[in-house]
Amino acid sequence: MNAAILLALVPALAWGSVGLVNTKMGGTAGQQTLGMTFGALIFGLATMFFFVMPRHIELNSHIWVVGVVSGLVWAAGTAGQFLAIKDLGVSLAIPLSTAGQIVTNALMAAAVLGEWKTGKMWAIGAVSIIAVVIGATLISARDKAKNSEGIEAEERTKSMTKGLIYLAISTAGFMFYFVLPNFLNKIGYISDAIKARGNGVDYMTAIVGPQSIGQVIGAFLIVIFVLKESEIMFKLSTWKNILTGLVWATGNIFMFISAANPDIGQTIATTFSQLGIIVGTFGGIYLLGEKKSSYQMKLIAIGTILVVIGAIIIGNINSFA
């Protein structure tokens, strides 16, 4: 179980670094999204050709559908998050995104997938989610001293509103991306026999290749038809963000493996992955130089403790069954 938990923490490190890496690589939100999917495609195809196929893991049409569709909704989630980072900054966008994902992913996994089986588990789970959300809210708090009036404050409000809209889109995309593989098994689209092979690892790794193709398709659609960036989508910044995709893909494969592991499960895996809030928040402050007052730093410290406590409770929720 200890080794399984350590593996489940890899996505937190990888995904928490995505906002830092893509900001360092530069580019527009469209270039960052497209470049990231190119990196994910490299990782996904490598997984398919050098792990899935040599082991003769099932790769039927249903698995292709699961992979491609989850990749499409992921592209929407990623584009929304990168747009939010442009308006809010890494150290604000990532905590708010994290809070939304924890609430939607944990509740979807618990209610729809049935991973919380008793009233006691629901009560404990609710308390842990509240702790994480409060922690994320504290981490993202703005300094009261900077709430000045005038044009500057009005511009900040507009930027905040835009950022929150982008985050809502992002949260919905990531929610479907996280839950879809297990939900389609629950309704019978993917058989229990296929999902159970290799302790669940075979199924989750099989969808990575098709998923990466869906991500690239989704990114192209968003960049061309939504963001209207077709003329600049193959500039240098796009290619630099392949590194962002490779970092993300590392977290992706470990998240799916952990979600498939019966000792971890969907709820624990997705909640642990959100501990990237710590990496994103402090990385944004200390590596990217995003300014925080001493008042904000105190709230960030308290919020970080609450996030960790909430994640630990979620990580042991099966003991309350």
mmCIF file of C-alpha atoms in Angstrom:
data_model
loop_
_atom_site.group_PDB
_atom_site.id
_atom_site.type_symbol
_atom_site.label_atom_id
_atom_site.label_comp_id
_atom_site.label_asym_id
_atom_site.label_seq_id
_atom_site.Cartn_x
_atom_site.Cartn_y
_atom_site.Cartn_z
ATOM 1 C CA MET A 1 0.000 0.000 0.000
ATOM 2 C CA ASN A 2 2.881 2.421 0.823
ATOM 3 C CA ALA A 3 4.434 1.938 -2.628
ATOM 4 C CA ALA A 4 1.007 2.378 -4.233
ATOM 5 C CA ILE A 5 0.519 5.689 -2.412
ATOM 6 C CA LEU A 6 3.946 6.934 -3.521
ATOM 7 C CA LEU A 7 3.081 6.122 -7.132
ATOM 8 C CA ALA A 8 -0.252 7.909 -6.690
ATOM 9 C CA LEU A 9 1.655 11.048 -5.657
ATOM 10 C CA VAL A 10 3.653 11.210 -8.917
ATOM 11 C CA PRO A 11 0.815 13.016 -10.771
ATOM 12 C CA ALA A 12 0.849 15.745 -8.112
ATOM 13 C CA LEU A 13 4.505 16.504 -8.797
ATOM 14 C CA ALA A 14 4.124 16.265 -12.582
ATOM 15 C CA TRP A 15 0.819 18.111 -12.966
ATOM 16 C CA GLY A 16 1.749 20.708 -10.367
ATOM 17 C CA SER A 17 4.737 21.560 -12.549
ATOM 18 C CA VAL A 18 2.722 21.942 -15.782
ATOM 19 C CA GLY A 19 1.750 25.569 -15.144
ATOM 20 C CA LEU A 20 5.348 26.396 -14.270
ATOM 21 C CA VAL A 21 6.819 24.663 -17.307
ATOM 22 C CA ASN A 22 4.341 26.052 -19.823
ATOM 23 C CA THR A 23 4.788 29.575 -18.446
ATOM 24 C CA LYS A 24 8.553 29.238 -18.810
ATOM 25 C CA MET A 25 8.153 27.888 -22.351
ATOM 26 C CA GLY A 26 5.947 30.870 -23.259
ATOM 27 C CA GLY A 27 3.468 31.247 -26.094
ATOM 28 C CA THR A 28 -0.276 31.834 -26.341
ATOM 29 C CA ALA A 29 -2.817 29.555 -24.680
ATOM 30 C CA GLY A 30 -3.409 27.904 -28.064
ATOM 31 C CA GLN A 31 0.292 27.308 -28.700
ATOM 32 C CA GLN A 32 0.706 25.916 -25.200
ATOM 33 C CA THR A 33 -2.274 23.588 -25.579
ATOM 34 C CA LEU A 34 -1.186 22.313 -28.994
ATOM 35 C CA GLY A 35 2.453 21.909 -28.002
ATOM 36 C CA MET A 36 1.448 20.071 -24.863
ATOM 37 C CA THR A 37 -0.665 17.631 -26.868
ATOM 38 C CA PHE A 38 2.293 16.941 -29.178
ATOM 39 C CA GLY A 39 4.315 15.940 -26.107
ATOM 40 C CA ALA A 40 1.438 13.813 -24.849
ATOM 41 C CA LEU A 41 1.195 12.194 -28.302
ATOM 42 C CA ILE A 42 4.855 11.158 -28.201
ATOM 43 C CA PHE A 43 4.355 9.593 -24.774
ATOM 44 C CA GLY A 44 1.025 8.017 -25.703
ATOM 45 C CA LEU A 45 2.251 6.389 -28.909
ATOM 46 C CA ALA A 46 5.396 5.167 -27.144
ATOM 47 C CA THR A 47 3.202 3.561 -24.485
ATOM 48 C CA MET A 48 1.023 1.923 -27.139
ATOM 49 C CA PHE A 49 3.831 0.616 -29.382
ATOM 50 C CA PHE A 50 6.361 -0.380 -26.722
ATOM 51 C CA PHE A 51 4.143 -1.518 -23.834
ATOM 52 C CA VAL A 52 0.558 -2.224 -24.883
ATOM 53 C CA MET A 53 1.127 -3.986 -28.217
ATOM 54 C CA PRO A 54 4.140 -6.130 -27.201
ATOM 55 C CA ARG A 55 2.135 -7.442 -24.246
ATOM 56 C CA HIS A 56 -0.894 -8.112 -26.485
ATOM 57 C CA ILE A 57 -3.125 -5.965 -24.290
ATOM 58 C CA GLU A 58 -6.708 -5.606 -25.553
ATOM 59 C CA LEU A 59 -7.010 -2.618 -27.901
ATOM 60 C CA ASN A 60 -10.475 -2.979 -29.414
ATOM 61 C CA SER A 61 -12.810 -0.349 -30.881
ATOM 62 C CA HIS A 62 -14.446 0.345 -27.506
ATOM 63 C CA ILE A 63 -11.095 1.174 -25.940
ATOM 64 C CA TRP A 64 -10.342 3.481 -28.872
ATOM 65 C CA VAL A 65 -13.637 5.305 -28.300
ATOM 66 C CA VAL A 66 -12.920 5.715 -24.567
ATOM 67 C CA GLY A 67 -9.435 7.016 -25.300
ATOM 68 C CA VAL A 68 -10.318 9.441 -28.084
ATOM 69 C CA VAL A 69 -13.356 10.918 -26.293
ATOM 70 C CA SER A 70 -11.464 11.378 -23.026
ATOM 71 C CA GLY A 71 -8.689 13.063 -25.018
ATOM 72 C CA LEU A 72 -11.148 15.488 -26.620
ATOM 73 C CA VAL A 73 -12.627 16.634 -23.284
ATOM 74 C CA TRP A 74 -9.131 16.867 -21.818
ATOM 75 C CA ALA A 75 -8.156 19.312 -24.570
ATOM 76 C CA ALA A 76 -11.054 21.568 -23.581
ATOM 77 C CA GLY A 77 -10.016 21.369 -19.924
ATOM 78 C CA THR A 78 -6.391 22.179 -20.694
ATOM 79 C CA ALA A 79 -7.148 25.113 -22.989
ATOM 80 C CA GLY A 80 -9.461 26.561 -20.325
ATOM 81 C CA GLN A 81 -6.796 26.235 -17.668
ATOM 82 C CA PHE A 82 -4.088 27.883 -19.786
ATOM 83 C CA LEU A 83 -6.441 30.768 -20.620
ATOM 84 C CA ALA A 84 -7.189 31.151 -16.901
ATOM 85 C CA ILE A 85 -3.472 31.230 -16.079
ATOM 86 C CA LYS A 86 -3.076 34.141 -18.523
ATOM 87 C CA ASP A 87 -5.704 36.138 -16.582
ATOM 88 C CA LEU A 88 -5.097 34.971 -13.026
ATOM 89 C CA GLY A 89 -1.489 33.775 -12.835
ATOM 90 C CA VAL A 90 -0.261 30.310 -11.872
ATOM 91 C CA SER A 91 -0.434 30.792 -8.102
ATOM 92 C CA LEU A 92 -4.128 31.803 -8.293
ATOM 93 C CA ALA A 93 -5.442 29.773 -11.244
ATOM 94 C CA ILE A 94 -4.011 26.437 -10.108
ATOM 95 C CA PRO A 95 -5.499 26.512 -6.565
ATOM 96 C CA LEU A 96 -8.945 27.517 -7.859
ATOM 97 C CA SER A 97 -8.771 24.890 -10.586
ATOM 98 C CA THR A 98 -7.739 22.352 -7.980
ATOM 99 C CA ALA A 99 -10.691 23.144 -5.724
ATOM 100 C CA GLY A 100 -13.157 22.710 -8.559
ATOM 101 C CA GLN A 101 -11.590 19.447 -9.691
ATOM 102 C CA ILE A 102 -11.490 17.963 -6.211
ATOM 103 C CA VAL A 103 -15.182 18.658 -5.607
ATOM 104 C CA THR A 104 -16.400 17.425 -8.995
ATOM 105 C CA ASN A 105 -14.051 14.458 -9.368
ATOM 106 C CA ALA A 106 -14.410 13.120 -5.847
ATOM 107 C CA LEU A 107 -18.197 13.468 -5.795
ATOM 108 C CA MET A 108 -18.582 11.963 -9.279
ATOM 109 C CA ALA A 109 -16.340 9.039 -8.380
ATOM 110 C CA ALA A 110 -18.079 8.505 -5.049
ATOM 111 C CA ALA A 111 -21.680 8.989 -6.201
ATOM 112 C CA VAL A 112 -21.573 7.720 -9.788
ATOM 113 C CA LEU A 113 -18.881 5.055 -9.459
ATOM 114 C CA GLY A 114 -20.012 4.023 -5.963
ATOM 115 C CA GLU A 115 -16.628 4.097 -4.253
ATOM 116 C CA TRP A 116 -18.063 5.534 -1.017
ATOM 117 C CA LYS A 117 -20.254 2.693 0.184
ATOM 118 C CA THR A 118 -21.383 3.774 3.670
ATOM 119 C CA GLY A 119 -22.807 6.846 5.346
ATOM 120 C CA LYS A 120 -19.677 7.095 7.460
ATOM 121 C CA MET A 121 -17.473 7.200 4.355
ATOM 122 C CA TRP A 122 -19.676 9.947 2.900
ATOM 123 C CA ALA A 123 -19.448 11.983 6.109
ATOM 124 C CA ILE A 124 -15.676 11.626 6.347
ATOM 125 C CA GLY A 125 -15.308 12.284 2.620
ATOM 126 C CA ALA A 126 -17.429 15.434 2.827
ATOM 127 C CA VAL A 127 -15.313 16.785 5.690
ATOM 128 C CA SER A 128 -12.114 16.097 3.779
ATOM 129 C CA ILE A 129 -13.430 17.799 0.618
ATOM 130 C CA ILE A 130 -14.472 20.842 2.651
ATOM 131 C CA ALA A 131 -10.980 21.011 4.184
ATOM 132 C CA VAL A 132 -9.346 20.889 0.749
ATOM 133 C CA VAL A 133 -11.690 23.519 -0.702
ATOM 134 C CA ILE A 134 -11.173 25.879 2.246
ATOM 135 C CA GLY A 135 -7.425 25.346 1.915
ATOM 136 C CA ALA A 136 -7.490 26.129 -1.795
ATOM 137 C CA THR A 137 -9.576 29.247 -1.124
ATOM 138 C CA LEU A 138 -7.065 30.494 1.446
ATOM 139 C CA ILE A 139 -4.156 29.807 -0.877
ATOM 140 C CA SER A 140 -5.805 31.841 -3.623
ATOM 141 C CA ALA A 141 -6.850 34.787 -1.412
ATOM 142 C CA ARG A 142 -5.882 38.259 -2.577
ATOM 143 C CA ASP A 143 -4.333 40.881 -0.321
ATOM 144 C CA LYS A 144 -7.043 43.125 1.139
ATOM 145 C CA ALA A 145 -4.681 46.082 0.941
ATOM 146 C CA LYS A 146 -4.637 45.830 -2.850
ATOM 147 C CA ASN A 147 -8.387 46.100 -3.336
ATOM 148 C CA SER A 148 -8.120 49.709 -4.535
ATOM 149 C CA GLU A 149 -10.821 51.552 -6.409
ATOM 150 C CA GLY A 150 -10.712 52.949 -9.924
ATOM 151 C CA ILE A 151 -9.853 51.746 -13.400
ATOM 152 C CA GLU A 152 -7.130 49.370 -12.212
ATOM 153 C CA ALA A 153 -9.574 47.596 -9.857
ATOM 154 C CA GLU A 154 -12.181 47.413 -12.627
ATOM 155 C CA GLU A 155 -9.668 45.789 -14.975
ATOM 156 C CA ARG A 156 -8.738 43.272 -12.280
ATOM 157 C CA THR A 157 -12.408 42.416 -11.818
ATOM 158 C CA LYS A 158 -12.881 41.848 -15.552
ATOM 159 C CA SER A 159 -9.755 39.700 -15.662
ATOM 160 C CA MET A 160 -10.948 37.711 -12.644
ATOM 161 C CA THR A 161 -14.377 37.144 -14.218
ATOM 162 C CA LYS A 162 -12.840 35.928 -17.480
ATOM 163 C CA GLY A 163 -10.464 33.689 -15.573
ATOM 164 C CA LEU A 164 -13.277 32.116 -13.553
ATOM 165 C CA ILE A 165 -15.296 31.407 -16.706
ATOM 166 C CA TYR A 166 -12.276 29.700 -18.248
ATOM 167 C CA LEU A 167 -11.798 27.691 -15.045
ATOM 168 C CA ALA A 168 -15.435 26.534 -15.091
ATOM 169 C CA ILE A 169 -14.933 25.209 -18.633
ATOM 170 C CA SER A 170 -11.648 23.647 -17.586
ATOM 171 C CA THR A 171 -13.184 21.944 -14.539
ATOM 172 C CA ALA A 172 -15.983 20.394 -16.621
ATOM 173 C CA GLY A 173 -13.502 19.083 -19.191
ATOM 174 C CA PHE A 174 -11.207 17.562 -16.594
ATOM 175 C CA MET A 175 -14.133 16.040 -14.676
ATOM 176 C CA PHE A 176 -15.277 14.057 -17.718
ATOM 177 C CA TYR A 177 -11.698 13.146 -18.551
ATOM 178 C CA PHE A 178 -11.072 11.713 -15.084
ATOM 179 C CA VAL A 179 -14.334 9.815 -14.659
ATOM 180 C CA LEU A 180 -15.049 8.600 -18.210
ATOM 181 C CA PRO A 181 -12.878 5.430 -18.311
ATOM 182 C CA ASN A 182 -14.358 3.976 -15.119
ATOM 183 C CA PHE A 183 -17.887 5.238 -15.806
ATOM 184 C CA LEU A 184 -18.014 3.485 -19.202
ATOM 185 C CA ASN A 185 -16.984 0.302 -17.426
ATOM 186 C CA LYS A 186 -19.707 0.775 -14.836
ATOM 187 C CA ILE A 187 -22.445 1.065 -17.492
ATOM 188 C CA GLY A 188 -21.110 -1.980 -19.352
ATOM 189 C CA TYR A 189 -19.534 -0.334 -22.410
ATOM 190 C CA ILE A 190 -16.180 -1.719 -21.235
ATOM 191 C CA SER A 191 -16.469 -5.237 -19.818
ATOM 192 C CA ASP A 192 -15.345 -6.082 -16.292
ATOM 193 C CA ALA A 193 -13.052 -8.740 -17.749
ATOM 194 C CA ILE A 194 -11.145 -6.185 -19.832
ATOM 195 C CA LYS A 195 -10.945 -3.681 -16.982
ATOM 196 C CA ALA A 196 -9.724 -6.291 -14.488
ATOM 197 C CA ARG A 197 -6.832 -7.623 -16.575
ATOM 198 C CA GLY A 198 -3.435 -6.933 -15.096
ATOM 199 C CA ASN A 199 -5.052 -5.565 -11.946
ATOM 200 C CA GLY A 200 -6.607 -2.831 -14.069
ATOM 201 C CA VAL A 201 -3.294 -1.574 -15.439
ATOM 202 C CA ASP A 202 -3.807 -3.120 -18.901
ATOM 203 C CA TYR A 203 -7.039 -1.223 -19.546
ATOM 204 C CA MET A 204 -5.771 2.110 -18.285
ATOM 205 C CA THR A 205 -2.533 1.937 -20.275
ATOM 206 C CA ALA A 206 -4.365 0.721 -23.402
ATOM 207 C CA ILE A 207 -6.396 3.931 -23.625
ATOM 208 C CA VAL A 208 -3.339 6.206 -23.362
ATOM 209 C CA GLY A 209 -2.421 5.927 -27.061
ATOM 210 C CA PRO A 210 -5.928 6.605 -28.422
ATOM 211 C CA GLN A 211 -6.349 9.290 -25.795
ATOM 212 C CA SER A 212 -3.265 11.160 -27.021
ATOM 213 C CA ILE A 213 -4.703 11.160 -30.550
ATOM 214 C CA GLY A 214 -7.980 12.581 -29.210
ATOM 215 C CA GLN A 215 -6.012 15.263 -27.373
ATOM 216 C CA VAL A 216 -4.262 16.402 -30.554
ATOM 217 C CA ILE A 217 -7.539 16.423 -32.518
ATOM 218 C CA GLY A 218 -9.234 18.403 -29.753
ATOM 219 C CA ALA A 219 -6.343 20.863 -29.544
ATOM 220 C CA PHE A 220 -6.416 21.512 -33.302
ATOM 221 C CA LEU A 221 -10.184 22.098 -33.201
ATOM 222 C CA ILE A 222 -9.890 24.531 -30.280
ATOM 223 C CA VAL A 223 -6.875 26.402 -31.673
ATOM 224 C CA ILE A 224 -8.363 26.783 -35.181
ATOM 225 C CA PHE A 225 -12.072 27.325 -34.538
ATOM 226 C CA VAL A 226 -12.287 28.712 -30.973
ATOM 227 C CA LEU A 227 -9.050 30.615 -30.358
ATOM 228 C CA LYS A 228 -8.547 31.525 -34.053
ATOM 229 C CA GLU A 229 -4.780 30.996 -33.864
ATOM 230 C CA SER A 230 -4.210 28.910 -36.997
ATOM 231 C CA GLU A 231 -1.651 31.365 -38.384
ATOM 232 C CA ILE A 232 0.649 31.085 -35.366
ATOM 233 C CA MET A 233 -0.009 27.550 -34.183
ATOM 234 C CA PHE A 234 3.274 26.147 -35.543
ATOM 235 C CA LYS A 235 5.578 28.853 -34.167
ATOM 236 C CA LEU A 236 8.561 28.040 -31.920
ATOM 237 C CA SER A 237 6.554 28.333 -28.681
ATOM 238 C CA THR A 238 4.363 25.427 -29.769
ATOM 239 C CA TRP A 239 7.355 23.123 -30.187
ATOM 240 C CA LYS A 240 8.910 24.256 -26.912
ATOM 241 C CA ASN A 241 5.733 23.234 -25.092
ATOM 242 C CA ILE A 242 6.253 19.617 -26.119
ATOM 243 C CA LEU A 243 8.239 19.453 -22.870
ATOM 244 C CA THR A 244 5.086 20.501 -20.998
ATOM 245 C CA GLY A 245 3.265 17.583 -22.609
ATOM 246 C CA LEU A 246 5.930 15.083 -21.596
ATOM 247 C CA VAL A 247 5.775 16.289 -17.994
ATOM 248 C CA TRP A 248 1.983 16.035 -18.007
ATOM 249 C CA ALA A 249 2.005 12.598 -19.660
ATOM 250 C CA THR A 250 4.205 11.202 -16.902
ATOM 251 C CA GLY A 251 1.602 12.213 -14.341
ATOM 252 C CA ASN A 252 -1.190 10.941 -16.565
ATOM 253 C CA ILE A 253 0.034 7.369 -16.814
ATOM 254 C CA PHE A 254 0.628 7.140 -13.052
ATOM 255 C CA MET A 255 -2.814 8.608 -12.303
ATOM 256 C CA PHE A 256 -4.600 6.031 -14.444
ATOM 257 C CA ILE A 257 -2.532 3.184 -13.002
ATOM 258 C CA SER A 258 -3.387 4.332 -9.480
ATOM 259 C CA ALA A 259 -7.091 4.761 -10.299
ATOM 260 C CA ALA A 260 -7.176 1.183 -11.584
ATOM 261 C CA ASN A 261 -5.418 -0.186 -8.494
ATOM 262 C CA PRO A 262 -8.103 -1.503 -6.085
ATOM 263 C CA ASP A 263 -5.963 -0.383 -3.133
ATOM 264 C CA ILE A 264 -6.169 3.218 -4.355
ATOM 265 C CA GLY A 265 -9.271 3.745 -6.558
ATOM 266 C CA GLN A 266 -10.624 6.690 -8.543
ATOM 267 C CA THR A 267 -11.402 8.980 -5.607
ATOM 268 C CA ILE A 268 -8.029 8.634 -3.889
ATOM 269 C CA ALA A 269 -6.048 8.795 -7.141
ATOM 270 C CA THR A 270 -7.745 11.963 -8.374
ATOM 271 C CA THR A 271 -7.594 13.667 -4.982
ATOM 272 C CA PHE A 272 -3.906 12.849 -4.507
ATOM 273 C CA SER A 273 -3.211 14.195 -7.978
ATOM 274 C CA GLN A 274 -4.603 17.552 -6.837
ATOM 275 C CA LEU A 275 -1.793 17.942 -4.306
ATOM 276 C CA GLY A 276 -0.044 19.533 -7.268
ATOM 277 C CA ILE A 277 -1.673 22.672 -5.871
ATOM 278 C CA ILE A 278 1.320 22.930 -3.521
ATOM 279 C CA VAL A 279 3.835 22.630 -6.359
ATOM 280 C CA GLY A 280 1.929 25.084 -8.549
ATOM 281 C CA THR A 281 1.350 27.653 -5.815
ATOM 282 C CA PHE A 282 4.843 27.809 -4.316
ATOM 283 C CA GLY A 283 6.458 27.332 -7.724
ATOM 284 C CA GLY A 284 4.498 30.310 -9.049
ATOM 285 C CA ILE A 285 5.689 32.413 -6.128
ATOM 286 C CA TYR A 286 9.341 31.378 -5.854
ATOM 287 C CA LEU A 287 10.201 30.285 -9.406
ATOM 288 C CA LEU A 288 8.037 32.635 -11.481
ATOM 289 C CA GLY A 289 8.249 35.564 -9.068
ATOM 290 C CA GLU A 290 4.486 36.105 -8.607
ATOM 291 C CA LYS A 291 4.221 38.622 -5.767
ATOM 292 C CA LYS A 292 2.499 37.766 -2.485
ATOM 293 C CA SER A 293 2.238 39.875 0.664
ATOM 294 C CA SER A 294 3.055 38.571 4.146
ATOM 295 C CA TYR A 295 -0.720 38.409 4.777
ATOM 296 C CA GLN A 296 -1.213 36.195 1.729
ATOM 297 C CA MET A 297 1.758 33.990 2.645
ATOM 298 C CA LYS A 298 0.195 33.286 6.050
ATOM 299 C CA LEU A 299 -3.061 32.250 4.387
ATOM 300 C CA ILE A 300 -1.125 30.134 1.892
ATOM 301 C CA ALA A 301 0.639 28.288 4.730
ATOM 302 C CA ILE A 302 -2.672 27.576 6.512
ATOM 303 C CA GLY A 303 -4.336 26.601 3.238
ATOM 304 C CA THR A 304 -1.532 24.209 2.334
ATOM 305 C CA ILE A 305 -1.890 22.435 5.697
ATOM 306 C CA LEU A 306 -5.654 22.060 5.143
ATOM 307 C CA VAL A 307 -5.119 20.666 1.636
ATOM 308 C CA VAL A 308 -2.646 18.086 2.938
ATOM 309 C CA ILE A 309 -4.920 17.089 5.832
ATOM 310 C CA GLY A 310 -7.894 16.714 3.503
ATOM 311 C CA ALA A 311 -5.875 14.607 1.074
ATOM 312 C CA ILE A 312 -4.627 12.344 3.880
ATOM 313 C CA ILE A 313 -8.214 11.765 5.068
ATOM 314 C CA ILE A 314 -9.308 10.917 1.528
ATOM 315 C CA GLY A 315 -6.285 8.658 1.163
ATOM 316 C CA ASN A 316 -7.461 6.571 4.101
ATOM 317 C CA ILE A 317 -11.203 6.730 3.472
ATOM 318 C CA ASN A 318 -11.459 2.982 2.801
ATOM 319 C CA SER A 319 -10.571 2.341 6.454
ATOM 320 C CA PHE A 320 -13.866 4.011 7.406
ATOM 321 C CA ALA A 321 -15.966 1.564 5.360
#
